[in-house]
GROMACS .gro file of C-alpha atoms in nm:
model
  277
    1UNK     CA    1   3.106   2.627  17.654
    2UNK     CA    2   3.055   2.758  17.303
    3UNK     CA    3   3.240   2.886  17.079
    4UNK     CA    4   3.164   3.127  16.831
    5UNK     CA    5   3.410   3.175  16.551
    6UNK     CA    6   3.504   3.422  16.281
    7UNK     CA    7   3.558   3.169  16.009
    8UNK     CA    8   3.730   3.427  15.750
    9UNK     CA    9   4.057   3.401  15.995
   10UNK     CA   10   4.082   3.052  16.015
   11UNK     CA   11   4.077   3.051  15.654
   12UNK     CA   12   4.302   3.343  15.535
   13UNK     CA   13   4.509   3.150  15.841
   14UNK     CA   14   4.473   2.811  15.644
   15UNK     CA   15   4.655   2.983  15.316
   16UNK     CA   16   5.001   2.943  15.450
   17UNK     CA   17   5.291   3.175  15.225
   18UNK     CA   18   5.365   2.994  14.940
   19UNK     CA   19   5.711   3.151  14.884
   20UNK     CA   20   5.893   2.860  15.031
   21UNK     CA   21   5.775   2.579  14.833
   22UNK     CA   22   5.961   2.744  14.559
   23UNK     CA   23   6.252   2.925  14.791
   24UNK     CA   24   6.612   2.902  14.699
   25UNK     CA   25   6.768   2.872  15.019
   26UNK     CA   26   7.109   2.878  15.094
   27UNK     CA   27   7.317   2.916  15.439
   28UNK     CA   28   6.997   3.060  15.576
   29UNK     CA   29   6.992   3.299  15.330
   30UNK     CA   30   6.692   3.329  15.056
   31UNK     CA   31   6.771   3.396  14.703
   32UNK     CA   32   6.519   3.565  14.466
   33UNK     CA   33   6.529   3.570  14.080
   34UNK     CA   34   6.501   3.890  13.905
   35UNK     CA   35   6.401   4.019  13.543
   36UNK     CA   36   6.633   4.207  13.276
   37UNK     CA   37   6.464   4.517  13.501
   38UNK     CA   38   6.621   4.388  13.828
   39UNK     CA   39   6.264   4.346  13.918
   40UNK     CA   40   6.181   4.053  14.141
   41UNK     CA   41   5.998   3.807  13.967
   42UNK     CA   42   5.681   3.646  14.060
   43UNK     CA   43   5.658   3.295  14.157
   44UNK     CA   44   5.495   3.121  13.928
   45UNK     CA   45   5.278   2.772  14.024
   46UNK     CA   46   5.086   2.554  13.779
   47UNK     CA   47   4.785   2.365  13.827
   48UNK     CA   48   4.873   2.071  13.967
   49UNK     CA   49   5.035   2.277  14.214
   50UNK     CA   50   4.742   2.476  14.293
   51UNK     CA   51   4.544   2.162  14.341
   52UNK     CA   52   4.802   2.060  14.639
   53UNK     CA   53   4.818   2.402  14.756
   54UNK     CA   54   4.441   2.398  14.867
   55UNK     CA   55   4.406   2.049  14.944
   56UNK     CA   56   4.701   2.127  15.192
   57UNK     CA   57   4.537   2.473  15.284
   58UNK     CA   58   4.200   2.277  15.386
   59UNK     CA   59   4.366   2.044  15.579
   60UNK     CA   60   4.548   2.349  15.774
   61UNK     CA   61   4.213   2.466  15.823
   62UNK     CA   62   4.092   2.145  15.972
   63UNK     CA   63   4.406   2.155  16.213
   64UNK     CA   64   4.367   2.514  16.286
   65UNK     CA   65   4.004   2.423  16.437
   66UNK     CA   66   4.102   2.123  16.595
   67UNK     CA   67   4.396   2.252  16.808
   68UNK     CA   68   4.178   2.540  16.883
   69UNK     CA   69   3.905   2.368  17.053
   70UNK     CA   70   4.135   2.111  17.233
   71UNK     CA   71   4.335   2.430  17.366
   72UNK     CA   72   3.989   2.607  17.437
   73UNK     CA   73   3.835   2.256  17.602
   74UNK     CA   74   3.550   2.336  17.367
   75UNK     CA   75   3.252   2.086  17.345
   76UNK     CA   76   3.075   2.284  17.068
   77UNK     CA   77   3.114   2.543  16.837
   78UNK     CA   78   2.914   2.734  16.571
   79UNK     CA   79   3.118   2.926  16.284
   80UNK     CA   80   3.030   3.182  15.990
   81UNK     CA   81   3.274   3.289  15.707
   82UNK     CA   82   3.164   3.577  15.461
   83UNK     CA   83   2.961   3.585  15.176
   84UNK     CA   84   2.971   3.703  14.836
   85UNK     CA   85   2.714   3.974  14.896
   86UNK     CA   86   2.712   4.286  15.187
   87UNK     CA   87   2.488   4.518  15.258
   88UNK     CA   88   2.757   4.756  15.352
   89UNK     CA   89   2.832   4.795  14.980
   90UNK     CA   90   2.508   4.876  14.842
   91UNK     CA   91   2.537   5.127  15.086
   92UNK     CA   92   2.880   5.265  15.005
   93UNK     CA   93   3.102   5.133  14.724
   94UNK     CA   94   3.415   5.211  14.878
   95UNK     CA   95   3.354   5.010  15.207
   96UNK     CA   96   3.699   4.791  15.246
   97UNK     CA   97   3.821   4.960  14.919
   98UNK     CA   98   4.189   5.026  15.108
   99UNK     CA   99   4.197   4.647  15.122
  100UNK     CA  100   4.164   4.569  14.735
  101UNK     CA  101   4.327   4.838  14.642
  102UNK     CA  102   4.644   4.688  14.863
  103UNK     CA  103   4.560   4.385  14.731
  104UNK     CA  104   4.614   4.514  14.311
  105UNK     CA  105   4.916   4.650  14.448
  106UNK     CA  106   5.065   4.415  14.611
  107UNK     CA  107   4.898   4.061  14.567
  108UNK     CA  108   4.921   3.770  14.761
  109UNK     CA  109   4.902   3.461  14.570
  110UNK     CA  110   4.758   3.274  14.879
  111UNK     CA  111   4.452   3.477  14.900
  112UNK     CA  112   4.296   3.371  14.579
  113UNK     CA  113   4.187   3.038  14.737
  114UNK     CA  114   4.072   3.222  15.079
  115UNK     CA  115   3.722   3.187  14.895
  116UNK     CA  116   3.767   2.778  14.818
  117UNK     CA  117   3.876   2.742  15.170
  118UNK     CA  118   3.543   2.960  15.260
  119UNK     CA  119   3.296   2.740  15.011
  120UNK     CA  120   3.462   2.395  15.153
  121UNK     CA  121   3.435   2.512  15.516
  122UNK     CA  122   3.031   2.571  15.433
  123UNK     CA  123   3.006   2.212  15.227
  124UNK     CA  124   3.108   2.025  15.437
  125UNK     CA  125   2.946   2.166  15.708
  126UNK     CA  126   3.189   2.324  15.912
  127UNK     CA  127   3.068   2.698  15.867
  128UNK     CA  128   2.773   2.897  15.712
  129UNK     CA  129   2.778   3.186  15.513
  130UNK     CA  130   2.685   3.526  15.664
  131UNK     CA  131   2.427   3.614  15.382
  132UNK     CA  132   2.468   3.950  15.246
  133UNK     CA  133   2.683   4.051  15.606
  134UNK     CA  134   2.996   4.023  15.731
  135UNK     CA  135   3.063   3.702  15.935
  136UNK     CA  136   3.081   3.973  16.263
  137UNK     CA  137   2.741   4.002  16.191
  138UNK     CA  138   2.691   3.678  16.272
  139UNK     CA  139   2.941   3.655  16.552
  140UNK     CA  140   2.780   3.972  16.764
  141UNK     CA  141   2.374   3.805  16.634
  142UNK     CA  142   2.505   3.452  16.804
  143UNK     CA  143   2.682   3.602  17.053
  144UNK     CA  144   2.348   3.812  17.212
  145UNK     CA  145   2.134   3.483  17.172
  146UNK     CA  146   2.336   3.254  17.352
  147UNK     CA  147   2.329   3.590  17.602
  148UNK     CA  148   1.983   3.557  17.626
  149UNK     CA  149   1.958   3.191  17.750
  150UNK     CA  150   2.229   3.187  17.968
  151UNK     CA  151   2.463   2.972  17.777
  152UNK     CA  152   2.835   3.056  17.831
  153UNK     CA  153   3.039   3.135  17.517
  154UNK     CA  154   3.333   3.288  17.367
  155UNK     CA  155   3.428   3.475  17.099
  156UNK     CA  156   3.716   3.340  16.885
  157UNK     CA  157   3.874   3.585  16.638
  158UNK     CA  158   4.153   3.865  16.584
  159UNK     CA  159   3.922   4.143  16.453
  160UNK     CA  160   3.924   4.416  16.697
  161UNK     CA  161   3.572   4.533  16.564
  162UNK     CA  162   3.417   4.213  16.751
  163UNK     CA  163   3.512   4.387  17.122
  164UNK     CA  164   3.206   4.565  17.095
  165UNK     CA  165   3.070   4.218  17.235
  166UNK     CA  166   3.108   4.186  17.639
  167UNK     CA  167   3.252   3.888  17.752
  168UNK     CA  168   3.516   3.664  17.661
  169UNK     CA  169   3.724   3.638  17.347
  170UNK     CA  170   3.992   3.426  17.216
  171UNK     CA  171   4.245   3.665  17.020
  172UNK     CA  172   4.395   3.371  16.788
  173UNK     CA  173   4.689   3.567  16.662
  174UNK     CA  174   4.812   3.615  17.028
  175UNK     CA  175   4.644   3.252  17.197
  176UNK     CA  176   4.498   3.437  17.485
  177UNK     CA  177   4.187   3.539  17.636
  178UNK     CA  178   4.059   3.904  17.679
  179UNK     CA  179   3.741   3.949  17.908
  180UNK     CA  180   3.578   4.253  17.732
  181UNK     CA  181   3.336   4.443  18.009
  182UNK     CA  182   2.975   4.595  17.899
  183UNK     CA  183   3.187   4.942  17.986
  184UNK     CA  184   3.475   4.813  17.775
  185UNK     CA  185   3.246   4.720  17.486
  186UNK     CA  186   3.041   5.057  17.452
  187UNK     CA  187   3.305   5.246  17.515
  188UNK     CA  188   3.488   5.062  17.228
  189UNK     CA  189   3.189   5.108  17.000
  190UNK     CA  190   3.140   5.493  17.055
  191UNK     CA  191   3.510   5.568  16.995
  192UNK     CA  192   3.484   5.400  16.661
  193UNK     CA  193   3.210   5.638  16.600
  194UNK     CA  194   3.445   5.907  16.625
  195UNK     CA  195   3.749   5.775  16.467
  196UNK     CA  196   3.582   5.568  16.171
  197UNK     CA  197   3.772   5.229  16.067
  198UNK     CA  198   4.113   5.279  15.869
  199UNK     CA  199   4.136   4.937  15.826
  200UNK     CA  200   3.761   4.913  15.610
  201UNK     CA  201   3.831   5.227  15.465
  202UNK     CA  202   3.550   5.423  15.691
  203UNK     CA  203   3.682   5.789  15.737
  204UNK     CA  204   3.499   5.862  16.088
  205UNK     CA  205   3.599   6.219  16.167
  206UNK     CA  206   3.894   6.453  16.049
  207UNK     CA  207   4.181   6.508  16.321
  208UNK     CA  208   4.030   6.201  16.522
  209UNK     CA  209   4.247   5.914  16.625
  210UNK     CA  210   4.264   5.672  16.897
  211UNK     CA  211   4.381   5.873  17.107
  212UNK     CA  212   4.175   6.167  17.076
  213UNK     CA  213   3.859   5.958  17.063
  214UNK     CA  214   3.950   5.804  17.388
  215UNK     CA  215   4.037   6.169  17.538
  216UNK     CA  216   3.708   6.256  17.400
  217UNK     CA  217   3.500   6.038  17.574
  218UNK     CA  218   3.707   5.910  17.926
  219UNK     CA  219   3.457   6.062  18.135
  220UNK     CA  220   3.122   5.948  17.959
  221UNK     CA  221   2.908   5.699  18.206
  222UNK     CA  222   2.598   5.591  17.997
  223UNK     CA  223   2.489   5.572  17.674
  224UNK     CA  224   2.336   5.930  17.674
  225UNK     CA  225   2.678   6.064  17.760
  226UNK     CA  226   2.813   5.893  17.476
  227UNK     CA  227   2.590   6.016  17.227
  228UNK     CA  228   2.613   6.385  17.342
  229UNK     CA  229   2.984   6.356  17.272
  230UNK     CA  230   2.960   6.201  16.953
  231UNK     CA  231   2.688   6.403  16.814
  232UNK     CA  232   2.865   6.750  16.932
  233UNK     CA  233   3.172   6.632  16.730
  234UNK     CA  234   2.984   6.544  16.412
  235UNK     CA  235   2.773   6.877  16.450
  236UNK     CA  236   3.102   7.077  16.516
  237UNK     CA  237   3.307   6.880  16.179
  238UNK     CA  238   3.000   6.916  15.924
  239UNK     CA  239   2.717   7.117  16.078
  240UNK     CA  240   2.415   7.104  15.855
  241UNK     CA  241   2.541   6.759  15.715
  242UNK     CA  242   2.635   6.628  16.028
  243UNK     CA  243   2.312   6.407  16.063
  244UNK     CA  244   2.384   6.197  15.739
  245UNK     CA  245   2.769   6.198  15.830
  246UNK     CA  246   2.696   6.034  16.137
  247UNK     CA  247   2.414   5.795  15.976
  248UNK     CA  248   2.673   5.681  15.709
  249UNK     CA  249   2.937   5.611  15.931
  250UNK     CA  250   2.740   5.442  16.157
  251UNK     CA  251   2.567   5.184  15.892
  252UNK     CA  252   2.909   5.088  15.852
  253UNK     CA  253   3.042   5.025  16.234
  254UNK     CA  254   2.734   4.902  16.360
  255UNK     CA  255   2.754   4.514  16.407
  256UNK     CA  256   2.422   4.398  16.355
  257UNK     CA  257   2.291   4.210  16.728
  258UNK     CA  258   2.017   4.065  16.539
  259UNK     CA  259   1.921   4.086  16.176
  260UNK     CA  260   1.713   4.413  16.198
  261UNK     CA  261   1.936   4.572  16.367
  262UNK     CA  262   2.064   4.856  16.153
  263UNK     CA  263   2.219   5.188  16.282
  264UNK     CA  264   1.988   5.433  16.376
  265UNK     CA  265   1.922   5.797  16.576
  266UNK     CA  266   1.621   5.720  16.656
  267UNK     CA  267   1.704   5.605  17.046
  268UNK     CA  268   1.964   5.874  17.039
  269UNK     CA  269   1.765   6.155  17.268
  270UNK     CA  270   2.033   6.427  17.221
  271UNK     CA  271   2.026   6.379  16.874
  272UNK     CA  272   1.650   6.469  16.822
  273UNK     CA  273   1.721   6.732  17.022
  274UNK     CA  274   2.001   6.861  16.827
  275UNK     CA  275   1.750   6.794  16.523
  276UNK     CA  276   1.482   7.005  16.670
  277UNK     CA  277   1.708   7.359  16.707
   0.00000   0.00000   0.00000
């Protein structure tokens, strides 16, 4: 079987808290040093610690994989970790701009060598870069083309954007498998049309949540029945402007199944119609 991996998890995975190399411990109980403010102070690590850091980040990396594919009985495996560049922001700036701004505010030391662990995984030829996608991109383009030939896989990540692919997925974070059906994945994909991605900063519609966006759409059978829904919402939120609403948001949901395959209305029936009143 293969396995098709979201490389950015294993490696924000790899960079292990560093809080405890430097915790003052004590009867179970962790002191913290604070400033004449009675601010806690940031931990502070010099180079040579750095260097061990990611040297003992890699080899988490390398341990993360292994224990992985021995759990998975995995006899081959193909893996892509982001790159520097994305389409998505050309398209709009603000795409995942919740995440740095959480980041300014509240940074994790680890996460400045998620990129190292990203550049080492690709050198020495563990991963490849998702050029100028996200590494779903490549996940959902692999996933389809090992579809096409018949060859069993799975897909191994936490992001919940990825159960737009049927079949089976390892969820890391939890160690189990979830079989995602063909209904399970549209269904899954539509609803994000409605209720955008909080998590990448993509609004989706006003008033929309899970829950509504599953209310909204429990009884739809097909693809056309989908759309309708979707559409109708969009048209009743922004009217004239609902068109490049619903263009925008997609661009940004739409995992790519090969790579031209951007978001489009064109096979959308009910939306030319729309169009055409």
């Amino acid at each position: 079987m293969l396995a098709i991996i979201d490389g950015d998890i294993l490696a924000h995975n790899a960079c292990r808290p560093r809080w405890r190399d430097k915790a003052k411990i004590v009867n179970g109980v962790n002191y913290v040093s604070l400033d004449d403010d009675g601010n806690k102070q940031e931990l502070e690590f010099d180079k040579e610690e750095d260097t061990q850091y990611l040297l003992d980040s890699w080899e988490n990396f390398k341990d993360d994989l292994d224990k992985m594919l021995d759990r998975l009985y995995i006899d081959k495996y193909i893996m892509a970790v982001k790159s520097p560049t994305n389409f998505r922001d050309d398209m709009y700036p603000d795409y995942k701009m919740n995440r740095r701004k959480q980041q300014m505010r509240k940074p994790r030391k680890q996460n400045m060598f998620v990129p190292s662990i990203r550049k080492l995984a690709v050198t020495q030829g563990y991963a490849v870069y998702a050029h100028d996608r996200e590494a779903d991109d490549y996940v959902r383009i692999w996933a389809e083309e090992a579809r096409r030939v018949g060859e069993d896989f799975i897909v191994c990540s936490v992001d919940k954007d990825l159960q737009c692919i049927p079949g089976k997925h390892w969820l890391m974070h939890h160690e189990k498998i979830l079989n995602i059906t063909e209904d399970g994945a549209r269904t899954h994909y539509y609803q994000q049309l409605l209720k955008g991605d909080p998590t990448d900063n993509i609004p989706g519609l006003p008033g929309i949540g899970p829950v509504a966006a599953r209310d909204l759409v429990w009884d739809c059978r097909n693809d056309g029945d989908f759309q309708e829904v979707v559409v109708e919402c969009y048209v009743a939120q922004y009217e004239g402007e609902w068109k490049q609403w619903l263009l925008s948001n997609g661009k940004m949901i739409h995992i790519q199944r090969d790579m031209d395959d951007y978001f489009t209305l064109e096979d959308w029936p009910f939306a030319k119609e729309i169009e055409s009143l």
